[in-house]
Short mmCIF file of C-alpha atoms in Angstrom, two decimals:
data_model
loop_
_atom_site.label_atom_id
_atom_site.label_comp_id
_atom_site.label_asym_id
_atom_site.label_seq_id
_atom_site.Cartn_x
_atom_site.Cartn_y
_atom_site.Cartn_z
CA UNK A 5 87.64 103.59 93.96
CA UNK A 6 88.22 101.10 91.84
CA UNK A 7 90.11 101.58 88.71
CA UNK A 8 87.26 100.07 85.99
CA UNK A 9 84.60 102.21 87.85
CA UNK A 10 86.20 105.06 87.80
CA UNK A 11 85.27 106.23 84.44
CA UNK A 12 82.16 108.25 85.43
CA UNK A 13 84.24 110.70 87.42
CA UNK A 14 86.20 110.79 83.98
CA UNK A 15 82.80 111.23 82.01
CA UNK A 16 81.09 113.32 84.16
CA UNK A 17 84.05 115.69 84.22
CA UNK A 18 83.92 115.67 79.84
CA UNK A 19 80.31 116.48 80.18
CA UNK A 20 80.56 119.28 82.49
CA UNK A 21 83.51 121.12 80.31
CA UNK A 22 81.56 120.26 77.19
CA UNK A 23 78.08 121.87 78.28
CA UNK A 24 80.23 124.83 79.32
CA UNK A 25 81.42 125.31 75.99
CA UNK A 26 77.55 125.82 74.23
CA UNK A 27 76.91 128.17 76.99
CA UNK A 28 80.60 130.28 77.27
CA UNK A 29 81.07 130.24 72.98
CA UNK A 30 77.73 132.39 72.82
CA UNK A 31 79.12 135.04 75.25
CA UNK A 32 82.69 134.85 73.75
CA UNK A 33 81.43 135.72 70.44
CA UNK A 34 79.73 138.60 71.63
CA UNK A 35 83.41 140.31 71.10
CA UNK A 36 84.93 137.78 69.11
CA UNK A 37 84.48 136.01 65.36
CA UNK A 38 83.81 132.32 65.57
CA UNK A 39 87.21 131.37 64.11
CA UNK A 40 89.00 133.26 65.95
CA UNK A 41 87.63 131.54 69.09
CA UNK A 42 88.17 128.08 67.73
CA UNK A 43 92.03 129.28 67.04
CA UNK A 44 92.38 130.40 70.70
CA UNK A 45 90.41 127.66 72.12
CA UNK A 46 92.75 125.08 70.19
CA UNK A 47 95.92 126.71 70.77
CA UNK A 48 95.00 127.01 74.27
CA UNK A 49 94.25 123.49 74.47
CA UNK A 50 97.49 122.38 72.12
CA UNK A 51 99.65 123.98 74.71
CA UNK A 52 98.19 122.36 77.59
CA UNK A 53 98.67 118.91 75.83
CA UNK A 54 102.22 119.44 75.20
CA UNK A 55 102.89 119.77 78.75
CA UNK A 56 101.55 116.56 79.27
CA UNK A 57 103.43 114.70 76.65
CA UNK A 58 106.69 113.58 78.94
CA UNK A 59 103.74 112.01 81.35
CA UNK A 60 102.02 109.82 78.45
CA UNK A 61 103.63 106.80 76.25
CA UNK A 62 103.66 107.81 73.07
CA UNK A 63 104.69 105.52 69.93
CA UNK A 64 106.33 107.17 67.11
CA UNK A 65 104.27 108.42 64.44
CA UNK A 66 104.46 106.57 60.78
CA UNK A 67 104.82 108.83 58.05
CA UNK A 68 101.81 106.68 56.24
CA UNK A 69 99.34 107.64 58.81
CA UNK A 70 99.67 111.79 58.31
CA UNK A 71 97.09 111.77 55.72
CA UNK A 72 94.88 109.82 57.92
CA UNK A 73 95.69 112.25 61.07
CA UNK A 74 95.71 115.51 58.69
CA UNK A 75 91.90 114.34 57.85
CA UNK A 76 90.63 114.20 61.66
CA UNK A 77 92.10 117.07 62.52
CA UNK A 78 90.22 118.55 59.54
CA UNK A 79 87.30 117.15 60.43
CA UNK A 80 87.10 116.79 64.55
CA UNK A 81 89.03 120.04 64.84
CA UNK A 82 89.74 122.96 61.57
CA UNK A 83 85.69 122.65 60.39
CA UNK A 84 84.10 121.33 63.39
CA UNK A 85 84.98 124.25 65.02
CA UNK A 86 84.17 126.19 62.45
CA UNK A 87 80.58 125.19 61.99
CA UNK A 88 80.18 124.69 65.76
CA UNK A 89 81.18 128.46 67.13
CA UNK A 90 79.07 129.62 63.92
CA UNK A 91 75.97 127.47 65.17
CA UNK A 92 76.35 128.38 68.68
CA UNK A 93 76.33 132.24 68.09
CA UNK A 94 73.32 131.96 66.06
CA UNK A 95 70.96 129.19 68.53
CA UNK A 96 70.67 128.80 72.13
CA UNK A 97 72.56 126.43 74.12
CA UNK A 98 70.03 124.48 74.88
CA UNK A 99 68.77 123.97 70.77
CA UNK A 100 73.07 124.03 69.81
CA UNK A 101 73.95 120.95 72.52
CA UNK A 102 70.58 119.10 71.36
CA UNK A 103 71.77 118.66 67.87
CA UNK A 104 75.01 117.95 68.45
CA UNK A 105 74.11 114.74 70.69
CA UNK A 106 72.63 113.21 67.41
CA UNK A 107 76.25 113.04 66.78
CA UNK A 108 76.61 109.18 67.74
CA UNK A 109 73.46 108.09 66.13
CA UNK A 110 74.54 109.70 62.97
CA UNK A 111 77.98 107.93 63.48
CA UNK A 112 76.32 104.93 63.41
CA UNK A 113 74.42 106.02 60.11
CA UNK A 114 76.94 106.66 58.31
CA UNK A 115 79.29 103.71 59.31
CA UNK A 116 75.89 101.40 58.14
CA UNK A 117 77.59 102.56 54.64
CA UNK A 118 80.67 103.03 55.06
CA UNK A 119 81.74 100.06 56.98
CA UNK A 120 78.30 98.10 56.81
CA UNK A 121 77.80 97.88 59.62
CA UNK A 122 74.39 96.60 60.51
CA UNK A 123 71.52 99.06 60.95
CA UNK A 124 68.28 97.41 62.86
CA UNK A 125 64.81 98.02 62.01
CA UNK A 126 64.36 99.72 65.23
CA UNK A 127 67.32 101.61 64.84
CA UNK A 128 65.77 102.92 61.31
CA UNK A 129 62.51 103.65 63.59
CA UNK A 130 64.12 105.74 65.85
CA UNK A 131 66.13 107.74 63.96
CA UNK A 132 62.96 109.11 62.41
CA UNK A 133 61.57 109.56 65.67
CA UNK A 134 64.57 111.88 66.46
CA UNK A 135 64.15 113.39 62.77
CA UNK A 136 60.62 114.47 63.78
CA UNK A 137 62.05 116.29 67.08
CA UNK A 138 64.73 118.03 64.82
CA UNK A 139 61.60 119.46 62.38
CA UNK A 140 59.84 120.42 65.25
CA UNK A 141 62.52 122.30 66.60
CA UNK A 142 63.29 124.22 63.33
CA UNK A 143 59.60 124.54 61.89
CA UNK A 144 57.50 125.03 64.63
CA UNK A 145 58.47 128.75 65.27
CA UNK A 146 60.19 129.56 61.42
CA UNK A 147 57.50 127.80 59.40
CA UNK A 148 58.81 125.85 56.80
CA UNK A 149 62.76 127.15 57.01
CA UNK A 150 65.63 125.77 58.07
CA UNK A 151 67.64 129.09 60.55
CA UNK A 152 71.26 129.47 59.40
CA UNK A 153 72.57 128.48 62.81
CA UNK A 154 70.89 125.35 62.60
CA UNK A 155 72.66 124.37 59.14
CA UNK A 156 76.15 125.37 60.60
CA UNK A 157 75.06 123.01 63.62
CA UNK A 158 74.00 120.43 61.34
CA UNK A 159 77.32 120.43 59.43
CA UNK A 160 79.19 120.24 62.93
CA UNK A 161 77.32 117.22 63.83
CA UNK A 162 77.85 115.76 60.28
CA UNK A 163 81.55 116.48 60.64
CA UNK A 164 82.17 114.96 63.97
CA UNK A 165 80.57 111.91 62.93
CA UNK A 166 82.88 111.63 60.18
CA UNK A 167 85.69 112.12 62.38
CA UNK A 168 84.76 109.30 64.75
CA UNK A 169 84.78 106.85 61.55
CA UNK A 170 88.06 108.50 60.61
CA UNK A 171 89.43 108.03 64.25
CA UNK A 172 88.12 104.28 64.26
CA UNK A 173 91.21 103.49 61.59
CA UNK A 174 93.79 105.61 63.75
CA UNK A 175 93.41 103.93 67.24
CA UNK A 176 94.05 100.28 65.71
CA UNK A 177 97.77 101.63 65.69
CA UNK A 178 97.90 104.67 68.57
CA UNK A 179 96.26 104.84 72.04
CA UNK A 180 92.88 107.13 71.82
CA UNK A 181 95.06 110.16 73.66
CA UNK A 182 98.11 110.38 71.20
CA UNK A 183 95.36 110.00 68.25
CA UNK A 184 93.26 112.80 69.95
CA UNK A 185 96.15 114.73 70.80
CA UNK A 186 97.37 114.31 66.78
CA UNK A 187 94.16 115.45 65.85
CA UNK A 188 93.92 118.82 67.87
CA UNK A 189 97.82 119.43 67.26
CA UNK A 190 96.79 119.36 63.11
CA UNK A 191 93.57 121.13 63.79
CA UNK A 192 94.98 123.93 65.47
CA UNK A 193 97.79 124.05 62.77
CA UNK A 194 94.78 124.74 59.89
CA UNK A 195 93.07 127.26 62.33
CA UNK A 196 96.28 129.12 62.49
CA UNK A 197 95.13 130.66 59.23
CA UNK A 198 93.00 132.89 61.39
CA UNK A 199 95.83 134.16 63.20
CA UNK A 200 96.50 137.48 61.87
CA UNK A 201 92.17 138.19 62.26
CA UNK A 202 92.91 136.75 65.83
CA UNK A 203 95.61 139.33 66.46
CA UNK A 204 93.48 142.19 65.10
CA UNK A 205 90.40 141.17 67.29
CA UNK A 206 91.98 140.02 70.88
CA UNK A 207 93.16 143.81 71.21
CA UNK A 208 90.70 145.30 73.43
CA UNK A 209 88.52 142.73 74.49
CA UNK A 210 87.41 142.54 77.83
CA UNK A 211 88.87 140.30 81.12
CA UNK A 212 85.70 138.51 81.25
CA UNK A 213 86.05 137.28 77.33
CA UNK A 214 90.01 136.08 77.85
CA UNK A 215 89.12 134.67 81.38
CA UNK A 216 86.28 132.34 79.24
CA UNK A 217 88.54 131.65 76.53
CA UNK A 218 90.74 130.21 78.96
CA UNK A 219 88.25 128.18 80.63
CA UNK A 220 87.18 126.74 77.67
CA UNK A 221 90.86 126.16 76.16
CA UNK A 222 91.70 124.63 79.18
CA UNK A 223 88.71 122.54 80.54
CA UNK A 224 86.37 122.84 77.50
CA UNK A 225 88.83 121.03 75.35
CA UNK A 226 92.44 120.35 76.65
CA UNK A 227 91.44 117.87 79.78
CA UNK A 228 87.64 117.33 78.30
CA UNK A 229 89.09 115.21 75.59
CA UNK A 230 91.65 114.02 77.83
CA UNK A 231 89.06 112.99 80.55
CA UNK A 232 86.39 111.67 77.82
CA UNK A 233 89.25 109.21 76.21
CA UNK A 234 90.71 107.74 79.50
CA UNK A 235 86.81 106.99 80.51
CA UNK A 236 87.03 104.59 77.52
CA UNK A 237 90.47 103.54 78.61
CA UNK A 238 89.06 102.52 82.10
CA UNK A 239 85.52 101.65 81.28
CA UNK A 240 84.60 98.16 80.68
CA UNK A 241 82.69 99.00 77.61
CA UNK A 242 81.74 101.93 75.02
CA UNK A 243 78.26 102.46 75.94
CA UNK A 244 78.88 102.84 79.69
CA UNK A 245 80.75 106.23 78.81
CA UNK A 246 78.88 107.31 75.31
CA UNK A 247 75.49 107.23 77.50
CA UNK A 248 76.75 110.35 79.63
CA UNK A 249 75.89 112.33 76.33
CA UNK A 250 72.39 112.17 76.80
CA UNK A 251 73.31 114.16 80.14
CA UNK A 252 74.83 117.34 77.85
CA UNK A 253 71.63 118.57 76.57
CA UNK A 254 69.53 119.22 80.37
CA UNK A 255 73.05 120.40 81.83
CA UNK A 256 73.15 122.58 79.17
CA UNK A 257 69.95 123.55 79.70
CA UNK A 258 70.56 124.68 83.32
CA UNK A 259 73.38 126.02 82.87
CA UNK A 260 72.47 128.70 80.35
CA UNK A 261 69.91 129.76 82.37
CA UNK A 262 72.35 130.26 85.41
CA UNK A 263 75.03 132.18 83.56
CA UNK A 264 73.26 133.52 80.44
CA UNK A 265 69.54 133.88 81.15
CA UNK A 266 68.71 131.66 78.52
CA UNK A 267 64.94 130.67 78.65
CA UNK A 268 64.94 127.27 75.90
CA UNK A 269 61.57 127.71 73.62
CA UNK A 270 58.60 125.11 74.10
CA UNK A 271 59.50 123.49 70.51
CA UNK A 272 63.47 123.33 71.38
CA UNK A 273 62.09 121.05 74.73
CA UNK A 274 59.11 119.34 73.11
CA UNK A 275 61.65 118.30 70.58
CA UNK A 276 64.63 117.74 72.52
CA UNK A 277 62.53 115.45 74.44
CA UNK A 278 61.67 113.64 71.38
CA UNK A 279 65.07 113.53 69.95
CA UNK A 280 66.43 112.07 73.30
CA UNK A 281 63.89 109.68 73.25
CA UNK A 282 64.80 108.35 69.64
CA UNK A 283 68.66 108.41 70.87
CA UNK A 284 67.49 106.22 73.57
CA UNK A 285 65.52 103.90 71.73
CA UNK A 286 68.61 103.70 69.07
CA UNK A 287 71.19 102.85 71.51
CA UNK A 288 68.57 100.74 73.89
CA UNK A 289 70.63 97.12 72.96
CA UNK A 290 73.59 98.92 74.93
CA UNK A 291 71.33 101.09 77.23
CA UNK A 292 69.65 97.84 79.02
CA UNK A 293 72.28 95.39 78.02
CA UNK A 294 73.71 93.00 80.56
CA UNK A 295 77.45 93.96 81.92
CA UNK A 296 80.61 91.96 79.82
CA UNK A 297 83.25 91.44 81.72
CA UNK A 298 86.36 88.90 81.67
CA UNK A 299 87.15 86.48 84.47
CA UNK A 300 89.95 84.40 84.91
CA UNK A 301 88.54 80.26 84.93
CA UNK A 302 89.59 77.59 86.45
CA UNK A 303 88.73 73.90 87.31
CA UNK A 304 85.03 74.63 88.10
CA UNK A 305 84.43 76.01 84.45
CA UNK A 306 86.27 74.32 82.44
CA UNK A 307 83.06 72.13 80.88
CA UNK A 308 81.23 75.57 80.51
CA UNK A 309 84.49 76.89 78.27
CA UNK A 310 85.00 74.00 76.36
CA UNK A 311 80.95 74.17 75.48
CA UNK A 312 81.68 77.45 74.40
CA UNK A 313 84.35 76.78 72.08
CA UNK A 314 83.37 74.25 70.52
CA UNK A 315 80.41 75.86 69.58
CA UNK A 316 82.34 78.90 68.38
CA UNK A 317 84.16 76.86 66.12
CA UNK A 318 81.83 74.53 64.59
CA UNK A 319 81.06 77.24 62.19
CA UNK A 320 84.35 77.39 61.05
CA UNK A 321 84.80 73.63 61.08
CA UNK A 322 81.59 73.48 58.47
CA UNK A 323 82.71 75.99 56.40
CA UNK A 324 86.48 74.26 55.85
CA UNK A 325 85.45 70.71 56.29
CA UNK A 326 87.27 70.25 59.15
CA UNK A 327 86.61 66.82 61.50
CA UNK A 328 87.88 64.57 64.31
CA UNK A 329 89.83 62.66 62.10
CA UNK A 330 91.60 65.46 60.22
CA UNK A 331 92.34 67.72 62.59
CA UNK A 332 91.61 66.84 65.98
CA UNK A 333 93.39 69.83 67.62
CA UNK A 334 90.68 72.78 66.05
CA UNK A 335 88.78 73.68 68.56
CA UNK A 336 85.43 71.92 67.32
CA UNK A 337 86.46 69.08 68.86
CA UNK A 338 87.60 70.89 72.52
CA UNK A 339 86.97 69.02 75.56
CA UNK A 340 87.47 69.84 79.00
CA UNK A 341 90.41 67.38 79.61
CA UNK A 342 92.14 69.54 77.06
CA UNK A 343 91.72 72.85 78.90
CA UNK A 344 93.03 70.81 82.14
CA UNK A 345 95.81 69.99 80.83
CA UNK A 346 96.43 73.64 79.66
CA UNK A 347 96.05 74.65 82.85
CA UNK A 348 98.31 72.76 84.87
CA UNK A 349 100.80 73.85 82.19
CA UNK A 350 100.22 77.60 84.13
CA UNK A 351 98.04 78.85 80.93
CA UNK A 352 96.21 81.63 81.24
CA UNK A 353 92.53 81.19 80.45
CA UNK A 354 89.68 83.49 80.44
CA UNK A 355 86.07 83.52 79.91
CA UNK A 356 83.89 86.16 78.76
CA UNK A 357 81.11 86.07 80.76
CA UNK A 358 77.57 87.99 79.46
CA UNK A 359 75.72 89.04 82.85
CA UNK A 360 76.04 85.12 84.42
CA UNK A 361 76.56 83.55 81.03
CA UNK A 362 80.05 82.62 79.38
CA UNK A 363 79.28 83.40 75.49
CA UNK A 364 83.11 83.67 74.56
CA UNK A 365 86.97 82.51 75.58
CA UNK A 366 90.31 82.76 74.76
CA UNK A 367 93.67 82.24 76.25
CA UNK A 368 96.94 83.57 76.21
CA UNK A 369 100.52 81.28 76.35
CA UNK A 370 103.27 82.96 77.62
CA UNK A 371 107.18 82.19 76.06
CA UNK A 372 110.09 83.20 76.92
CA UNK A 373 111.19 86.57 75.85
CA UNK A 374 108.55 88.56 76.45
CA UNK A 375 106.14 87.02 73.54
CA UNK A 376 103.10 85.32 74.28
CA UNK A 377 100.35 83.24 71.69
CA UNK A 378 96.77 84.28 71.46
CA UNK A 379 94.93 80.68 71.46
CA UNK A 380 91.19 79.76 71.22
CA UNK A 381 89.36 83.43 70.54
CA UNK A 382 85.82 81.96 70.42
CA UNK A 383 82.53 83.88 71.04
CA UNK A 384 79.30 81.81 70.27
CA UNK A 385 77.27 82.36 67.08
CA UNK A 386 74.15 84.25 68.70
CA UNK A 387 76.17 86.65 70.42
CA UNK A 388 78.28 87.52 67.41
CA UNK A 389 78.21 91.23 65.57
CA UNK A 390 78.26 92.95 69.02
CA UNK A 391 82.25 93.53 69.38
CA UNK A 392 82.70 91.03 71.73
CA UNK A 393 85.56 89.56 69.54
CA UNK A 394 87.49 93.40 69.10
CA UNK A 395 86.33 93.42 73.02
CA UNK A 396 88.98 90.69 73.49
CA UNK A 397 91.47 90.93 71.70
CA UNK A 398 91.68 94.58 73.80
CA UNK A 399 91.47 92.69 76.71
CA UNK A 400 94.01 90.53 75.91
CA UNK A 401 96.21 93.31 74.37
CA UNK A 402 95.96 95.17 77.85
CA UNK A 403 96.30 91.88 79.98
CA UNK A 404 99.65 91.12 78.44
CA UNK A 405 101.07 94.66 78.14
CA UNK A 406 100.30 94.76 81.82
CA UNK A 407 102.84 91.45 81.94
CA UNK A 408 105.44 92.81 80.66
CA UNK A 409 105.10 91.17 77.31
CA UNK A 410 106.16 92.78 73.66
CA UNK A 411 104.86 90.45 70.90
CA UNK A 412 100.97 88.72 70.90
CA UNK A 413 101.46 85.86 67.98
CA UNK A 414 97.99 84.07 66.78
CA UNK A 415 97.96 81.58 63.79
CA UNK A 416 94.25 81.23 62.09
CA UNK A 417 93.21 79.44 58.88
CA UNK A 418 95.28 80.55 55.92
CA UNK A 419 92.02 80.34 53.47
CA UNK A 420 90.02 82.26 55.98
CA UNK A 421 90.03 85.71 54.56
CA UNK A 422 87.47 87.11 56.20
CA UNK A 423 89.26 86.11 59.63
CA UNK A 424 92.33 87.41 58.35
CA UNK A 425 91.27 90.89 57.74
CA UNK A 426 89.65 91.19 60.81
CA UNK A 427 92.54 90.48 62.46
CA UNK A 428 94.33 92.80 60.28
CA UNK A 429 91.62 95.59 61.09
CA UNK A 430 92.60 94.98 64.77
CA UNK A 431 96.15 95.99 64.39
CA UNK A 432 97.63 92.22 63.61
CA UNK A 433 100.70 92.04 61.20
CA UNK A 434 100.97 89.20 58.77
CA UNK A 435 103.96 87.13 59.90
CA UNK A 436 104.13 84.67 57.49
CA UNK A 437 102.73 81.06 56.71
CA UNK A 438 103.53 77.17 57.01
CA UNK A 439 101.91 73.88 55.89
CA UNK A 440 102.10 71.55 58.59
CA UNK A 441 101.74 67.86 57.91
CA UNK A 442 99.21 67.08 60.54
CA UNK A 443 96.61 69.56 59.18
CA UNK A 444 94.84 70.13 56.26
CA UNK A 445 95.47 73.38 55.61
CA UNK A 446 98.39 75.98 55.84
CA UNK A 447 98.34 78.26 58.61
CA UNK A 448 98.82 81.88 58.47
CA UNK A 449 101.08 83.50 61.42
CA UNK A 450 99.75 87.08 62.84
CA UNK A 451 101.49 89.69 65.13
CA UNK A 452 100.46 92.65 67.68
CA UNK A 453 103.51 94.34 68.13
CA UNK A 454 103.24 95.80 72.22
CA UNK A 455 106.51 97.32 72.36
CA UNK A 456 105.83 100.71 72.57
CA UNK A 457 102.80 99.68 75.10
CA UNK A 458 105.49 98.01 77.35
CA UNK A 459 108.64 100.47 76.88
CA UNK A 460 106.54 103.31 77.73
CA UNK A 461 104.54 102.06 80.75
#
């Protein structure tokens, strides 16, 4: 199989140990409390994930960043789990896992504010279609009331979109496992507070309930979240994996009624129906989109890239008044001689190809000890605000880790803040700066520091 299609076994895996968990939680809290089943389920899954430390590369963690870790474990982990095992006891599987898969639309809500991020009109129009499925589900058979399971499931859904923001700003500097393994390790360290009402209830429950906790410490959580982040890992991008969610609610479904004889109500699939279909229509750009991918160019493309860069950078040539005559080397004024000549020179180039179409470039120049220069990051104005720039500097990042190399340098515009921070968002160090007489303006030096990436490979 090959490795970058090999992230549905990983997915499919996730959603199978997560559907288990809406359907096992309900009969595990037929002997024990909600928290103290999040406590075991965490510990469970905390021990597991120690084992498998010596097998991962891990960097070392930065004192600075324990607030930020402290908070998603809070969040993805202490509450979730909480308001999740509280929900569950309370709804059927079927209702619980239908509520919880509005958890990347509301993701995408809240990081509209958050991080404005843009929100389309027919993004707006289908979340109220999915807000009409959730009032059918919780009027239809209660009237106008809102059950007390659903409001613990709301929460959880509230609170794991909160800690997928929170986890955006921790995997700029960690790999998605040691940040989700951070996050369950501080989790289960706040759920500990439920040990001694753990203790007290674990005495005299049944084989059945311990076999099911262990199942779901195990599977449900230890190598779910392990399997779910290395589908990302592999996956060529996010919405290839994130679409398996839409799976959780029907497997769900089927499997309560195999192991619990849970019969769903007509408004939980008259509205799950309709809340699936707003999901859909929310994440449809990604749904039907055409596949990204990176190839390697050579002599045959070289007009197409040099096209594409200089359209990339005309914007940025505008907006600092940049021409032929002043600086001839920005990439405005790129021509396909010039990527020849790179070329023979043994650079690496690659273009970012949208189904058949190249809409973006960049290549990497690779120095002597172990350090290599980021050159010529272009993706073309209409395709831009759909992560095809964070897409490559991951590619790249991998690409050269792969190599062997330790450092990733790129110098940008000085003045350009906006590029700066981006860059900055993206885990780039500022270096520092130098005026150089053949340019008119003083260039700012970044750095991606790959050590740890390399060391631990």
């Amino acid at each position: 199989m090959k490795k970058e299609r090999s992230f549905h076994v990983y997915a499919i895996i996730t959603i199978i140990c997560w559907s288990l968990a809406f359907v096992l939680s309900r009969l595990v809290m037929q002997e024990l409390s909600s928290e103290a089943l999040g406590f075991l389920r965490y510990l469970i899954a905390s021990l597991v994930l120690i084992c498998l430390i010596p097998l991962l590369k891990l960097r070392k963690v930065e004192s600075k960043d324990l607030g930020l870790i402290v908070l998603t474990g809070a969040t993805g982990f202490f509450l979730y789990m909480i308001a999740f095992n509280k929900g569950v006891k309370e709804v059927n599987a079927a209702t619980s896992s239908v509520i919880i898969a509005t958890v990347p639309m509301i993701t995408a809500l809240l990081s509209r504010f958050v991080y404005k991020e843009k929100i389309t009109t027919k993004q707006w129009i289908a979340t109220g279609v999915s807000f009409l499925g959730v009032m059918i589900i919780t009027i239809v058979n209660k009237g106008f009331t809102i059950s007390n399971g659903l409001n613990w499931l709301f929460l959880a859904a509230i609170l794991l979109a909160a800690y997928n923001l929170l986890q955006k700003k921790l995997v700029q500097k960690y790999s998605a496992i040691q940040s989700t393994m951070m996050s369950i390790f501080a989790g289960t360290i706040m759920l500990a507070i439920f040990l001694p009402r753990t203790i007290n209830e674990v005495q005299g429950i049944s084989m059945q309930t311990i076999i099911l906790v262990l199942i779901m410490g195990i599977f449900s959580s230890a190598i779910a979240y392990v399997s779910w982040t290395k589908a990302f890992e592999v996956a060529e991008n996010v919405a290839s994996v994130s679409n398996y969610m839409y799976v959780t609610p029907l497997l769900t479904t089927v499997l309560g009624l195999v192991i619990a004889k849970e019969f769903p109500e007509v408004s939980t699939i008259v509205g799950g129906i309709i809340i699936l279909a707003g999901l859909i229509l929310f994440n449809s750009d990604q749904l039907f989109s055409k596949k990204v991918r990176i190839k390697r160019i050579g002599n045959a493309e070289l007009a197409t890239a040099a096209q594409v860069i200089r359209e990339s950078f005309a914007t940025v040539a505008n907006d600092f008044d940049l021409t032929l005559d002043n600086c001839p080397t920005n990439g405005a004024f790129t021509q396909a001689k010039h990527l020849k000549i790179d070329l023979d020179k043994g650079q690496q180039l690659f273009g970012v190809y949208l189904g058949k179409k190249m809409i973006g470039f960049f290549e990497l120049v690779y120095h002597d000890g172990y350090q290599a220069t980021l050159e010529k990051v272009a993706v073309v104005p209409s395709e831009r605000g759909n992560q095809y720039g964070e897409f490559i500097l991951d590619k790249a990042r991998k690409i050269a880790a792969e190599d062997r190399i330790e450092q990733i340098d790129i110098g940008i515009i000085k003045e350009n803040r906006r590029l700066k921070k981006w860059y900055q968002k993206n885990g780039y160090e500022i270096v520092c700066s130098k005026q150089f007489d053949h340019l008119p303006f003083e260039v700012l030096y970044l750095q991606l520091d790959l050590k740890d990436e390399v060391t631990n490979e």
